[in-house]
Short mmCIF file of C-alpha atoms and ligand atoms in Angstrom, two decimals:
data_model
loop_
_atom_site.label_atom_id
_atom_site.label_comp_id
_atom_site.label_asym_id
_atom_site.label_seq_id
_atom_site.Cartn_x
_atom_site.Cartn_y
_atom_site.Cartn_z
CA MET A 1172 23.86 15.22 -28.92
CA ALA A 1173 22.99 12.31 -31.75
CA THR A 1174 19.37 11.90 -32.23
CA GLU A 1175 18.14 8.26 -32.73
CA GLN A 1176 17.65 8.43 -36.00
CA GLN A 1177 20.50 10.82 -36.48
CA THR A 1178 22.21 7.38 -35.34
CA ARG A 1179 20.59 5.07 -37.87
CA ASP A 1180 21.58 7.40 -40.90
CA ALA A 1181 25.24 7.26 -39.64
CA ALA A 1182 25.17 3.50 -39.51
CA ALA A 1183 23.15 3.01 -43.18
CA ASP A 1184 25.79 5.71 -44.08
CA GLY A 1185 28.60 2.65 -43.22
CA GLY A 1186 29.12 2.51 -39.88
CA THR A 1187 29.79 -1.19 -39.29
CA ALA A 1188 28.46 -3.41 -36.21
CA THR A 1189 31.60 -5.22 -35.51
CA GLY A 1190 29.15 -8.00 -32.40
CA SER A 1191 31.82 -6.71 -29.71
CA GLU A 1192 30.08 -5.86 -26.17
CA SER A 1193 31.76 -2.76 -26.48
CA LEU A 1194 31.14 1.04 -26.90
CA THR A 1195 34.27 2.77 -29.11
CA VAL A 1196 34.68 6.54 -28.17
CA THR A 1197 36.99 8.58 -30.69
CA ASP A 1198 38.18 11.73 -28.14
CA ASN A 1199 38.55 14.80 -30.76
CA ARG A 1200 40.11 16.79 -28.40
CA THR A 1201 43.25 14.20 -28.97
CA GLY A 1202 42.40 11.81 -31.80
CA ARG A 1203 42.82 8.60 -29.05
CA THR A 1204 39.99 6.48 -29.00
CA TYR A 1205 38.76 3.96 -26.22
CA GLU A 1206 36.92 0.94 -26.30
CA LEU A 1207 34.41 0.79 -23.17
CA PRO A 1208 32.96 -2.85 -22.60
CA ILE A 1209 29.33 -2.62 -22.88
CA ASP A 1210 27.78 -4.36 -19.34
CA ASP A 1211 23.76 -5.28 -19.34
CA GLY A 1212 23.20 -2.45 -21.60
CA THR A 1213 25.94 0.21 -19.74
CA VAL A 1214 28.40 1.35 -19.93
CA ARG A 1215 30.90 2.66 -16.42
CA ALA A 1216 31.05 6.08 -15.82
CA MET A 1217 34.52 5.57 -14.12
CA ASP A 1218 35.61 4.38 -17.08
CA LEU A 1219 35.36 7.41 -19.12
CA ARG A 1220 37.77 8.91 -16.19
CA GLN A 1221 40.89 7.20 -18.30
CA ILE A 1222 40.33 10.08 -21.47
CA LYS A 1223 42.23 13.38 -20.74
CA ALA A 1224 42.59 15.84 -22.88
CA ASP A 1225 46.37 15.76 -21.19
CA GLU A 1226 48.14 13.79 -18.55
CA GLY A 1227 47.65 16.22 -15.74
CA GLU A 1228 44.07 16.43 -15.88
CA PHE A 1229 41.58 14.68 -13.44
CA GLY A 1230 39.80 12.75 -16.37
CA MET A 1231 36.45 12.74 -17.98
CA MET A 1232 32.53 12.51 -16.35
CA ALA A 1233 29.01 12.09 -16.48
CA TYR A 1234 26.74 14.09 -15.93
CA ASP A 1235 23.49 13.89 -15.51
CA PRO A 1236 22.20 15.99 -12.91
CA ALA A 1237 18.76 14.03 -11.37
CA PHE A 1238 20.10 10.83 -12.03
CA THR A 1239 17.28 10.59 -15.38
CA ASN A 1240 20.33 7.65 -17.29
CA THR A 1241 21.75 6.35 -14.45
CA ALA A 1242 21.53 3.07 -13.17
CA SER A 1243 23.14 3.38 -9.54
CA CYS A 1244 22.88 -0.27 -8.91
CA ARG A 1245 22.35 -3.35 -9.44
CA SER A 1246 18.88 -4.53 -8.28
CA THR A 1247 16.59 -8.14 -8.18
CA ILE A 1248 14.08 -6.34 -6.19
CA THR A 1249 11.67 -4.60 -8.49
CA TYR A 1250 11.17 -5.23 -12.10
CA ILE A 1251 9.21 -1.23 -14.11
CA ASP A 1252 8.87 -2.01 -18.05
CA GLY A 1253 7.46 1.71 -18.03
CA GLU A 1254 6.80 1.39 -22.00
CA ALA A 1255 4.52 -2.02 -22.04
CA GLY A 1256 3.42 -0.77 -18.75
CA VAL A 1257 4.43 -3.68 -16.72
CA LEU A 1258 5.78 -3.82 -12.75
CA GLU A 1259 6.43 -7.52 -10.88
CA HIS A 1260 8.41 -7.66 -7.44
CA ARG A 1261 11.07 -10.92 -7.55
CA GLY A 1262 9.39 -11.19 -11.05
CA TYR A 1263 5.68 -11.54 -9.51
CA SER A 1264 3.45 -9.30 -11.16
CA ILE A 1265 1.77 -7.01 -9.48
CA GLU A 1266 -1.23 -7.96 -10.73
CA GLN A 1267 -1.14 -11.17 -9.50
CA LEU A 1268 0.05 -10.28 -5.76
CA CYS A 1269 -2.81 -7.94 -5.61
CA GLU A 1270 -5.30 -11.07 -6.32
CA ARG A 1271 -3.54 -13.08 -4.20
CA SER A 1272 -1.82 -12.13 -1.45
CA THR A 1273 -1.09 -9.89 1.80
CA PHE A 1274 0.51 -6.76 1.84
CA LEU A 1275 2.75 -8.55 4.79
CA GLU A 1276 3.35 -11.22 2.12
CA VAL A 1277 4.85 -9.38 -0.64
CA ALA A 1278 6.63 -7.46 2.31
CA TYR A 1279 8.37 -10.88 3.33
CA LEU A 1280 8.93 -11.27 -0.71
CA LEU A 1281 10.54 -8.02 -1.12
CA ILE A 1282 13.03 -8.25 1.48
CA PHE A 1283 13.81 -12.12 1.60
CA GLY A 1284 13.75 -13.31 -2.47
CA GLU A 1285 11.04 -15.39 -2.28
CA LEU A 1286 7.25 -15.45 -1.14
CA PRO A 1287 6.92 -17.40 2.05
CA THR A 1288 5.69 -21.10 3.35
CA GLN A 1289 3.40 -21.64 5.66
CA PRO A 1290 5.08 -21.31 8.88
CA GLN A 1291 7.37 -18.35 7.28
CA LEU A 1292 4.28 -16.90 6.62
CA ASP A 1293 3.19 -17.34 10.16
CA ARG A 1294 6.00 -17.01 12.03
CA TRP A 1295 6.63 -13.36 10.05
CA VAL A 1296 2.89 -12.47 10.86
CA TYR A 1297 3.48 -13.24 14.14
CA ASP A 1298 6.88 -11.20 14.63
CA ILE A 1299 4.91 -7.99 12.91
CA THR A 1300 1.77 -8.29 14.63
CA HIS A 1301 3.75 -8.55 18.08
CA HIS A 1302 6.03 -5.29 17.51
CA THR A 1303 3.36 -3.03 16.94
CA PHE A 1304 3.38 -1.13 19.97
CA ALA A 1305 5.46 2.20 20.36
CA HIS A 1306 7.63 2.80 23.48
CA GLU A 1307 5.20 4.67 25.75
CA ASP A 1308 8.30 7.42 25.36
CA VAL A 1309 7.19 7.69 21.56
CA LYS A 1310 3.60 8.41 22.78
CA GLN A 1311 4.32 11.31 24.76
CA PHE A 1312 7.40 12.53 21.94
CA PHE A 1313 3.62 12.86 20.09
CA GLU A 1314 1.99 14.28 22.26
CA GLY A 1315 4.46 17.72 22.38
CA PHE A 1316 3.62 18.34 18.50
CA ARG A 1317 1.70 21.04 17.89
CA TYR A 1318 -2.29 20.53 17.92
CA ASP A 1319 -2.02 21.27 13.59
CA ALA A 1320 1.65 19.66 13.00
CA HIS A 1321 1.53 18.00 9.46
CA PRO A 1322 1.07 14.16 10.35
CA MET A 1323 4.09 13.34 7.75
CA GLY A 1324 6.43 15.81 9.84
CA MET A 1325 5.31 13.95 13.08
CA LEU A 1326 5.65 10.19 11.07
CA LEU A 1327 9.69 11.45 9.94
CA ALA A 1328 10.50 12.59 13.62
CA GLY A 1329 8.75 9.72 15.16
CA VAL A 1330 10.36 7.08 12.80
CA GLY A 1331 14.37 9.12 12.91
CA ALA A 1332 13.59 9.25 17.14
CA LEU A 1333 12.95 4.81 17.12
CA SER A 1334 16.86 5.11 16.16
CA THR A 1335 17.04 6.34 19.83
CA PHE A 1336 15.17 3.18 21.42
CA TYR A 1337 17.08 0.77 19.24
CA PRO A 1338 20.26 1.76 19.91
CA ASP A 1339 21.45 -1.81 18.66
CA ALA A 1340 20.56 -1.58 15.40
CA LYS A 1341 23.49 0.28 14.74
CA ASP A 1342 24.61 -2.79 14.65
CA ILE A 1343 23.98 -3.27 10.63
CA ASP A 1344 26.04 -6.58 9.92
CA ASP A 1345 24.77 -8.54 12.72
CA PRO A 1346 21.81 -10.76 11.33
CA GLU A 1347 19.42 -10.62 13.81
CA GLU A 1348 19.41 -7.15 14.21
CA ARG A 1349 18.58 -6.55 10.96
CA TYR A 1350 15.69 -8.78 11.49
CA MET A 1351 14.54 -7.21 14.65
CA ALA A 1352 15.07 -3.33 12.49
CA ALA A 1353 12.53 -4.71 9.57
CA VAL A 1354 10.26 -6.27 11.70
CA ARG A 1355 10.28 -2.99 14.09
CA THR A 1356 9.76 -0.62 11.26
CA ILE A 1357 6.95 -2.46 9.18
CA ALA A 1358 5.25 -2.97 12.85
CA LYS A 1359 5.65 0.45 13.93
CA VAL A 1360 5.44 2.13 10.90
CA PRO A 1361 1.72 2.13 10.85
CA THR A 1362 1.00 2.85 14.66
CA LEU A 1363 3.45 6.02 14.32
CA ALA A 1364 0.98 6.82 11.25
CA ALA A 1365 -1.88 6.40 13.72
CA PHE A 1366 -1.31 8.57 16.62
CA SER A 1367 0.19 11.44 14.04
CA TYR A 1368 -3.58 11.81 12.79
CA ARG A 1369 -5.25 10.90 16.64
CA HIS A 1370 -3.55 13.95 17.49
CA ASN A 1371 -4.25 16.27 14.61
CA MET A 1372 -8.11 15.34 15.70
CA GLY A 1373 -7.51 15.57 19.14
CA LEU A 1374 -8.52 11.88 19.54
CA PRO A 1375 -6.95 9.94 22.25
CA TYR A 1376 -4.49 7.33 20.79
CA VAL A 1377 -5.56 3.89 20.38
CA TYR A 1378 -3.22 0.78 21.18
CA PRO A 1379 -2.65 -1.92 18.19
CA ASP A 1380 -4.97 -4.59 18.72
CA ASN A 1381 -3.44 -8.10 17.71
CA ASP A 1382 -6.45 -9.81 16.22
CA LEU A 1383 -6.47 -8.10 13.92
CA SER A 1384 -4.46 -8.21 10.71
CA PHE A 1385 -2.17 -5.42 9.12
CA PRO A 1386 -4.74 -2.96 7.56
CA GLU A 1387 -7.72 -3.93 9.83
CA ASN A 1388 -5.35 -2.97 12.98
CA PHE A 1389 -3.91 -0.12 11.00
CA LEU A 1390 -8.03 1.25 10.56
CA SER A 1391 -8.40 0.46 14.38
CA MET A 1392 -6.00 2.80 15.50
CA MET A 1393 -7.29 5.06 13.16
CA PHE A 1394 -10.87 5.13 13.65
CA LYS A 1395 -11.77 3.41 16.90
CA LYS A 1396 -13.93 5.49 18.90
CA THR A 1397 -16.14 4.41 22.46
CA GLU A 1398 -16.29 0.59 21.40
CA VAL A 1399 -14.30 -1.78 23.28
CA LYS A 1400 -13.64 -3.79 20.18
CA TYR A 1401 -13.36 -2.79 16.58
CA GLU A 1402 -14.67 -4.41 14.07
CA PRO A 1403 -13.26 -2.94 9.89
CA ASP A 1404 -15.73 -3.49 6.99
CA PRO A 1405 -13.56 -6.90 5.35
CA ARG A 1406 -14.23 -4.56 2.04
CA LEU A 1407 -12.27 -1.98 3.18
CA ALA A 1408 -9.63 -3.84 4.96
CA ARG A 1409 -8.88 -5.76 1.49
CA ALA A 1410 -9.05 -2.43 -0.35
CA LEU A 1411 -6.61 -0.63 2.03
CA ASP A 1412 -4.35 -4.14 2.08
CA VAL A 1413 -4.40 -4.19 -1.96
CA LEU A 1414 -3.11 -0.27 -1.37
CA PHE A 1415 -0.61 -1.21 0.33
CA ILE A 1416 0.28 -4.04 -1.60
CA LEU A 1417 0.53 -1.55 -4.53
CA HIS A 1418 2.72 0.98 -2.50
CA ALA A 1419 5.37 -1.30 -1.82
CA ASP A 1420 7.63 -0.89 -3.76
CA HIS A 1421 8.91 1.02 -7.21
CA GLU A 1422 12.55 0.58 -7.68
CA GLN A 1423 15.05 3.96 -7.70
CA ASN A 1424 12.63 6.32 -6.69
CA CYS A 1425 13.28 10.06 -4.98
CA SER A 1426 12.28 8.64 -1.14
CA THR A 1427 14.14 4.58 -2.20
CA ASN A 1428 17.40 6.78 -3.53
CA ALA A 1429 17.10 8.92 -0.09
CA VAL A 1430 16.89 5.32 1.89
CA ARG A 1431 19.82 4.31 0.02
CA GLY A 1432 22.32 7.38 -0.48
CA VAL A 1433 21.62 7.76 3.28
CA GLY A 1434 22.26 4.55 4.46
CA SER A 1435 25.65 3.79 2.49
CA SER A 1436 26.82 5.68 5.09
CA GLY A 1437 26.34 3.06 7.16
CA VAL A 1438 23.78 4.82 9.56
CA ASP A 1439 21.24 2.47 11.49
CA PRO A 1440 17.87 1.39 9.43
CA TYR A 1441 15.87 3.34 11.10
CA SER A 1442 17.68 6.41 10.71
CA ALA A 1443 17.86 5.39 6.72
CA VAL A 1444 14.28 5.19 6.58
CA ALA A 1445 13.52 8.43 7.72
CA ALA A 1446 15.10 10.11 4.84
CA GLY A 1447 12.96 8.06 2.91
CA VAL A 1448 9.75 9.42 4.78
CA ALA A 1449 11.61 13.34 4.50
CA ALA A 1450 11.71 12.37 0.45
CA LEU A 1451 8.47 11.16 0.29
CA TYR A 1452 7.50 14.62 1.91
CA GLY A 1453 8.22 16.26 -0.73
CA PRO A 1454 5.08 17.52 -2.94
CA LEU A 1455 6.37 16.02 -6.62
CA HIS A 1456 7.16 12.35 -5.08
CA GLY A 1457 4.09 11.92 -2.65
CA GLY A 1458 1.08 14.70 -2.86
CA ALA A 1459 -0.08 14.28 -6.67
CA ASN A 1460 -3.75 12.71 -5.77
CA GLU A 1461 -4.16 15.50 -3.19
CA ALA A 1462 -3.92 17.53 -6.66
CA VAL A 1463 -6.45 15.13 -8.77
CA LEU A 1464 -8.99 15.66 -5.93
CA ARG A 1465 -8.43 19.42 -5.94
CA MET A 1466 -9.20 19.43 -9.97
CA LEU A 1467 -12.28 16.64 -9.68
CA ARG A 1468 -13.63 19.13 -7.35
CA ALA A 1469 -12.64 22.95 -9.23
CA ILE A 1470 -14.35 20.80 -12.56
CA GLY A 1471 -17.07 20.33 -10.84
CA SER A 1472 -19.85 18.81 -13.38
CA VAL A 1473 -19.69 15.90 -16.01
CA ASP A 1474 -20.38 18.86 -18.54
CA ASN A 1475 -16.97 21.01 -17.79
CA ILE A 1476 -14.77 18.31 -18.89
CA PRO A 1477 -14.27 19.38 -22.78
CA ASP A 1478 -13.46 22.85 -21.42
CA PHE A 1479 -11.18 21.60 -18.81
CA LEU A 1480 -9.75 19.99 -21.11
CA GLU A 1481 -8.98 23.00 -23.62
CA ARG A 1482 -7.48 24.65 -21.03
CA VAL A 1483 -5.22 21.68 -20.86
CA LYS A 1484 -4.02 21.72 -24.15
CA ASN A 1485 -3.10 25.26 -24.20
CA ARG A 1486 -0.96 24.81 -21.12
CA GLU A 1487 -3.23 26.78 -18.22
CA GLU A 1488 -3.86 23.40 -16.63
CA LYS A 1489 -2.13 20.38 -16.11
CA LEU A 1490 -4.57 16.87 -16.29
CA MET A 1491 -3.28 15.96 -11.96
CA GLY A 1492 -2.62 12.01 -12.13
CA PHE A 1493 -2.19 11.42 -15.61
CA GLY A 1494 1.42 10.65 -17.30
CA HIS A 1495 4.81 9.22 -15.47
CA ARG A 1496 8.34 9.56 -15.83
CA VAL A 1497 8.24 5.72 -16.10
CA TYR A 1498 5.53 4.52 -17.07
CA LYS A 1499 4.43 5.26 -21.40
CA ASN A 1500 1.33 3.44 -20.80
CA TYR A 1501 -1.82 2.49 -18.68
CA ASP A 1502 -0.42 2.35 -15.26
CA PRO A 1503 -0.90 -1.18 -14.07
CA ARG A 1504 -1.32 -0.08 -10.54
CA ALA A 1505 -4.11 2.45 -11.62
CA ARG A 1506 -6.12 -0.52 -13.61
CA ILE A 1507 -5.70 -2.55 -9.97
CA ILE A 1508 -7.22 0.56 -8.00
CA GLN A 1509 -10.60 1.53 -10.86
CA GLN A 1510 -10.38 -2.85 -9.41
CA HIS A 1511 -11.28 -2.32 -6.39
CA MET A 1512 -13.41 1.08 -6.34
CA GLU A 1513 -16.80 -0.80 -6.44
CA GLU A 1514 -16.42 -2.60 -3.24
CA VAL A 1515 -15.15 0.16 -1.70
CA PHE A 1516 -17.88 2.46 -2.50
CA GLU A 1517 -20.95 -0.98 -2.02
CA ALA A 1518 -19.10 -0.11 2.23
CA THR A 1519 -19.13 3.87 2.00
CA GLU A 1520 -20.99 6.52 1.12
CA TYR A 1521 -20.58 7.03 -2.99
CA ASN A 1522 -18.05 9.60 -3.90
CA PRO A 1523 -19.48 12.01 -6.88
CA LEU A 1524 -15.86 12.77 -8.13
CA VAL A 1525 -15.71 9.27 -9.52
CA GLU A 1526 -17.79 9.82 -12.12
CA ILE A 1527 -16.09 12.78 -13.14
CA ALA A 1528 -12.87 11.11 -12.76
CA ARG A 1529 -13.97 8.09 -14.81
CA GLU A 1530 -15.33 10.48 -17.90
CA LEU A 1531 -12.50 12.47 -17.57
CA GLU A 1532 -10.40 9.39 -18.45
CA LYS A 1533 -12.65 8.65 -20.96
CA HIS A 1534 -12.10 11.67 -22.95
CA ALA A 1535 -8.00 12.20 -22.75
CA LEU A 1536 -7.87 8.88 -23.76
CA ASP A 1537 -10.12 9.79 -26.68
CA ASP A 1538 -8.13 13.09 -27.37
CA GLU A 1539 -5.15 12.50 -29.28
CA PHE A 1540 -3.39 15.15 -27.33
CA PHE A 1541 -2.59 12.67 -24.65
CA THR A 1542 -2.38 9.32 -26.85
CA SER A 1543 0.39 11.11 -29.22
CA ARG A 1544 2.65 12.20 -25.22
CA LYS A 1545 1.36 8.60 -24.37
CA LEU A 1546 -0.31 10.41 -20.92
CA TYR A 1547 -2.36 7.29 -19.22
CA PRO A 1548 -3.94 7.66 -16.20
CA ASN A 1549 -0.94 6.47 -12.86
CA VAL A 1550 -1.94 5.20 -9.52
CA ASP A 1551 -2.66 8.75 -8.33
CA PHE A 1552 -5.22 9.45 -10.78
CA TYR A 1553 -8.40 6.92 -8.46
CA SER A 1554 -6.29 5.84 -5.31
CA GLY A 1555 -7.17 9.32 -3.61
CA ILE A 1556 -10.49 9.17 -4.14
CA ILE A 1557 -10.58 5.70 -2.03
CA TYR A 1558 -8.53 7.40 0.28
CA GLU A 1559 -11.51 9.71 0.85
CA ALA A 1560 -13.90 7.22 0.79
CA LEU A 1561 -11.99 5.52 3.55
CA GLU A 1562 -12.05 9.13 5.79
CA ILE A 1563 -9.02 9.31 5.27
CA PRO A 1564 -7.89 13.05 5.68
CA THR A 1565 -5.78 14.45 2.82
CA GLU A 1566 -3.13 15.26 4.66
CA MET A 1567 -2.54 11.85 5.80
CA PHE A 1568 -2.27 10.70 2.51
CA THR A 1569 1.34 10.64 2.15
CA VAL A 1570 1.20 8.61 5.28
CA ILE A 1571 -0.45 6.08 4.15
CA PHE A 1572 2.25 5.65 1.22
CA ALA A 1573 4.76 5.61 3.67
CA ILE A 1574 3.58 2.96 5.62
CA PRO A 1575 3.92 0.09 2.92
CA ARG A 1576 6.74 1.74 1.29
CA THR A 1577 8.76 1.02 4.56
CA ALA A 1578 8.70 -2.90 3.20
CA GLY A 1579 10.72 -1.83 -0.15
CA TRP A 1580 12.86 0.75 1.21
CA ILE A 1581 13.95 -1.73 3.96
CA ALA A 1582 14.26 -4.59 1.40
CA GLN A 1583 16.84 -2.01 -0.26
CA TRP A 1584 18.32 -0.78 1.98
CA MET A 1585 19.17 -4.39 3.11
CA GLU A 1586 20.20 -5.09 -0.64
CA MET A 1587 22.16 -2.36 -0.70
CA SER A 1588 24.23 -3.34 2.11
CA ASP A 1589 25.05 -6.36 0.78
CA ASP A 1590 26.20 -5.29 -2.27
CA PRO A 1591 29.79 -5.41 -2.47
CA GLU A 1592 29.40 -3.02 -5.17
CA GLN A 1593 28.14 -0.27 -3.27
CA LYS A 1594 30.45 2.07 -1.05
CA ILE A 1595 29.31 5.89 0.37
CA ALA A 1596 27.36 7.39 -2.13
CA ARG A 1597 29.29 10.75 -3.14
CA PRO A 1598 28.05 12.20 -6.92
CA ARG A 1599 30.84 14.56 -8.18
CA GLN A 1600 30.15 18.16 -9.51
CA ILE A 1601 31.06 20.53 -12.24
CA TYR A 1602 32.31 23.65 -10.42
CA THR A 1603 31.16 26.78 -12.15
CA GLY A 1604 32.20 29.08 -9.28
CA GLU A 1605 35.47 31.99 -8.72
CA ARG A 1606 39.14 30.53 -8.32
CA GLU A 1607 41.61 31.81 -6.08
CA ARG A 1608 40.20 35.28 -5.29
CA GLU A 1609 42.44 37.52 -3.07
CA TYR A 1610 40.96 37.64 0.23
CA ALA A 1611 39.37 41.44 1.27
CA ALA A 1612 39.33 43.05 4.56
CA ILE A 1613 35.65 44.49 5.52
CA ASP A 1614 36.21 47.69 4.41
CA GLU A 1615 37.30 46.85 1.20
CA ARG A 1616 34.74 45.21 -0.02
CA GLN A 1617 32.98 46.46 -3.00
CA GLY A 1618 28.58 44.24 -4.24
CA PRO A 1619 25.67 45.60 -4.57
CA GLU A 1620 24.26 48.09 -3.05
CA LYS A 1621 20.83 46.46 -1.47
CA ILE A 1622 20.79 44.44 1.70
CA VAL A 1623 20.64 40.88 1.63
CA GLY A 1624 18.36 39.80 4.22
CA PRO A 1625 14.56 37.48 4.29
CA PRO A 1626 12.00 39.39 2.55
CA ALA A 1627 9.42 41.43 4.11
CA ARG A 1628 7.44 40.33 6.99
CA ARG A 1629 4.06 38.24 6.52
CA PRO A 1630 1.90 38.70 9.37
CA LYS A 1631 2.06 35.45 11.70
CA ARG A 1632 -0.34 33.40 11.17
CA GLN A 1633 -2.92 33.01 14.60
CA ARG A 1634 -0.85 30.89 17.73
CA ARG A 1635 -2.33 28.81 20.00
CA GLY A 1636 -0.80 28.61 23.50
CA ALA A 1637 3.18 29.95 24.61
N1 ACO B 3058 -1.43 16.88 -18.52
C1 ACO B 3058 -0.87 17.30 -19.85
N2 ACO B 3058 0.51 16.97 -19.87
C2 ACO B 3058 1.43 16.81 -19.28
C3 ACO B 3058 0.50 15.66 -18.43
C4 ACO B 3058 -0.40 16.37 -17.59
N3 ACO B 3058 -0.59 15.53 -16.67
N4 ACO B 3058 2.10 15.39 -18.04
C5 ACO B 3058 2.99 15.56 -18.89
N5 ACO B 3058 2.23 16.61 -20.33
C6 ACO B 3058 2.38 16.92 -21.10
C7 ACO B 3058 3.84 17.42 -21.13
O1 ACO B 3058 3.17 18.78 -21.07
C8 ACO B 3058 4.72 17.43 -22.07
O2 ACO B 3058 4.34 18.04 -23.70
P1 ACO B 3058 5.19 18.72 -25.05
O3 ACO B 3058 5.78 17.49 -25.03
O4 ACO B 3058 4.34 18.90 -25.34
O5 ACO B 3058 6.27 19.90 -23.98
C9 ACO B 3058 4.77 15.57 -22.84
O6 ACO B 3058 3.32 15.74 -21.84
C10 ACO B 3058 5.55 14.86 -22.06
O7 ACO B 3058 5.86 15.36 -20.74
P2 ACO B 3058 7.18 15.48 -19.81
O8 ACO B 3058 7.12 16.78 -18.95
O9 ACO B 3058 8.02 15.45 -20.41
O10 ACO B 3058 6.79 14.17 -19.35
P3 ACO B 3058 7.79 13.63 -17.33
O11 ACO B 3058 8.04 12.07 -17.94
O12 ACO B 3058 8.91 14.19 -17.25
O13 ACO B 3058 7.17 14.21 -16.49
C11 ACO B 3058 5.07 13.64 -14.57
C12 ACO B 3058 5.83 13.35 -15.54
C13 ACO B 3058 5.74 14.88 -13.52
C14 ACO B 3058 4.62 12.85 -14.00
C15 ACO B 3058 4.38 14.50 -15.53
O14 ACO B 3058 3.44 13.32 -16.39
C16 ACO B 3058 2.96 14.90 -14.54
O15 ACO B 3058 3.43 15.74 -13.87
N6 ACO B 3058 1.85 14.72 -14.66
C17 ACO B 3058 0.84 14.92 -13.16
C18 ACO B 3058 1.45 14.92 -12.19
C19 ACO B 3058 0.66 13.35 -11.47
O16 ACO B 3058 -0.20 12.93 -12.14
N7 ACO B 3058 2.41 13.38 -10.38
C20 ACO B 3058 1.89 11.64 -9.97
C21 ACO B 3058 3.22 10.91 -11.00
S1 ACO B 3058 2.90 9.11 -10.40
C22 ACO B 3058 3.64 8.88 -8.54
O17 ACO B 3058 4.70 10.03 -8.77
C23 ACO B 3058 3.61 8.08 -7.91
#
């Protein structure tokens, strides 16, 4: 593949700009030349299909495992400029939204495209607040999980199960059903998330409290004990709301792509969102903040930072919470989280890991190894520390991530459903296997000596009950 420098050299050697918005491709197998239109800086992969070495061929495809350079949709929801460290939703900067909006206002913005007027917001908040209860059968369903079931596994199953409670949501073209699905998922995911935590803790589930705001209600469902009314600290509720805003959407990431891909089959939105929860469950997507906490604990003291960074540079360790596929600058979300840390620690016990994190960041940003690779703190560098201060256990971190991301998933699902260019997602492959083999009877087959089967069993972990 030509590097940027080679391309520049070629241009200097006589490449001529014609000013036309197209890409000229010469197939050196045939000598034929094709002109592919360029639209929004992209060429259409389907335009490659006309390129054939001979007429009977299928035609050329683009090969892009992991979609690292493929735009799969047009979207007006979230804009990211990774080089400049910019994140905007519907054109509003994440900084303004965190400073001036609530999470529910941002959820409205993502889904409907505009910030709500006061009456629109009142209606939206009322509808969400009045759909936070889960059906009692959902509660029973949760009671059936093992005592130590992972909360993300419970959430995944719970969201999928919602589709059985609201079968009318299958009518995905009905605007009322769509609205109700948006309201129900955003309202009920926090309830299911809190149920999963209480289940792990062996505590009775707490029903939603309609007098409380969205983040306050979540804190109440998590932490209410014997008090008649749970009164959350407003500083913690606001910090949680800001964390919700920061995680509401991040364009075509792994889980959003999963929601769009599954949703493209025409399935109901609960099932599509369940696919998003499943994708987020994976450690490469939702689990980095947990790894940051482990790393900070292992470093143990500010004095050990230089040694640790030497090990990172020698590739013996990774600086977790640093670097991002898209941001090649300070992740704007990490900066905002930092601004809220002080008020969280005013209301909670001080977490000594903060000092290590801050010093670690300072050292890394002063070091050519990290700056030359454009490695800056990402959203996960500080989020785990805040969750820990809120007394949220590490297994719940991805569950907390899923609460606000539900708004982004729904917004993206709706946009996909309305996009006339979208159809069922169905990538192509390059087949590299055998062809047209002669079928052998079982006694004539020759294969490796080794019997294929599961590896030797490890001792089973202790199970409680039957
Ligand atoms: N620590 C040390 N070196 C790093 C780190 C890191 N955290 N991240 C990248 N590098 C180095 C790579 O080794 C590579 O160096 P080289 O060019 O000398 O080989 C260079 O920086 C470029 O890194 P890539 O791996 O090519 O960057 P990529 O975009 O593929 O990876 C990723 C991004 C996966 C996030 C990576 O930076 C990483 O693993 N970070 C730590 C995990 C983490 O914090 N993940 C959370 C991301 S935010 C989110 O998902 C919400």
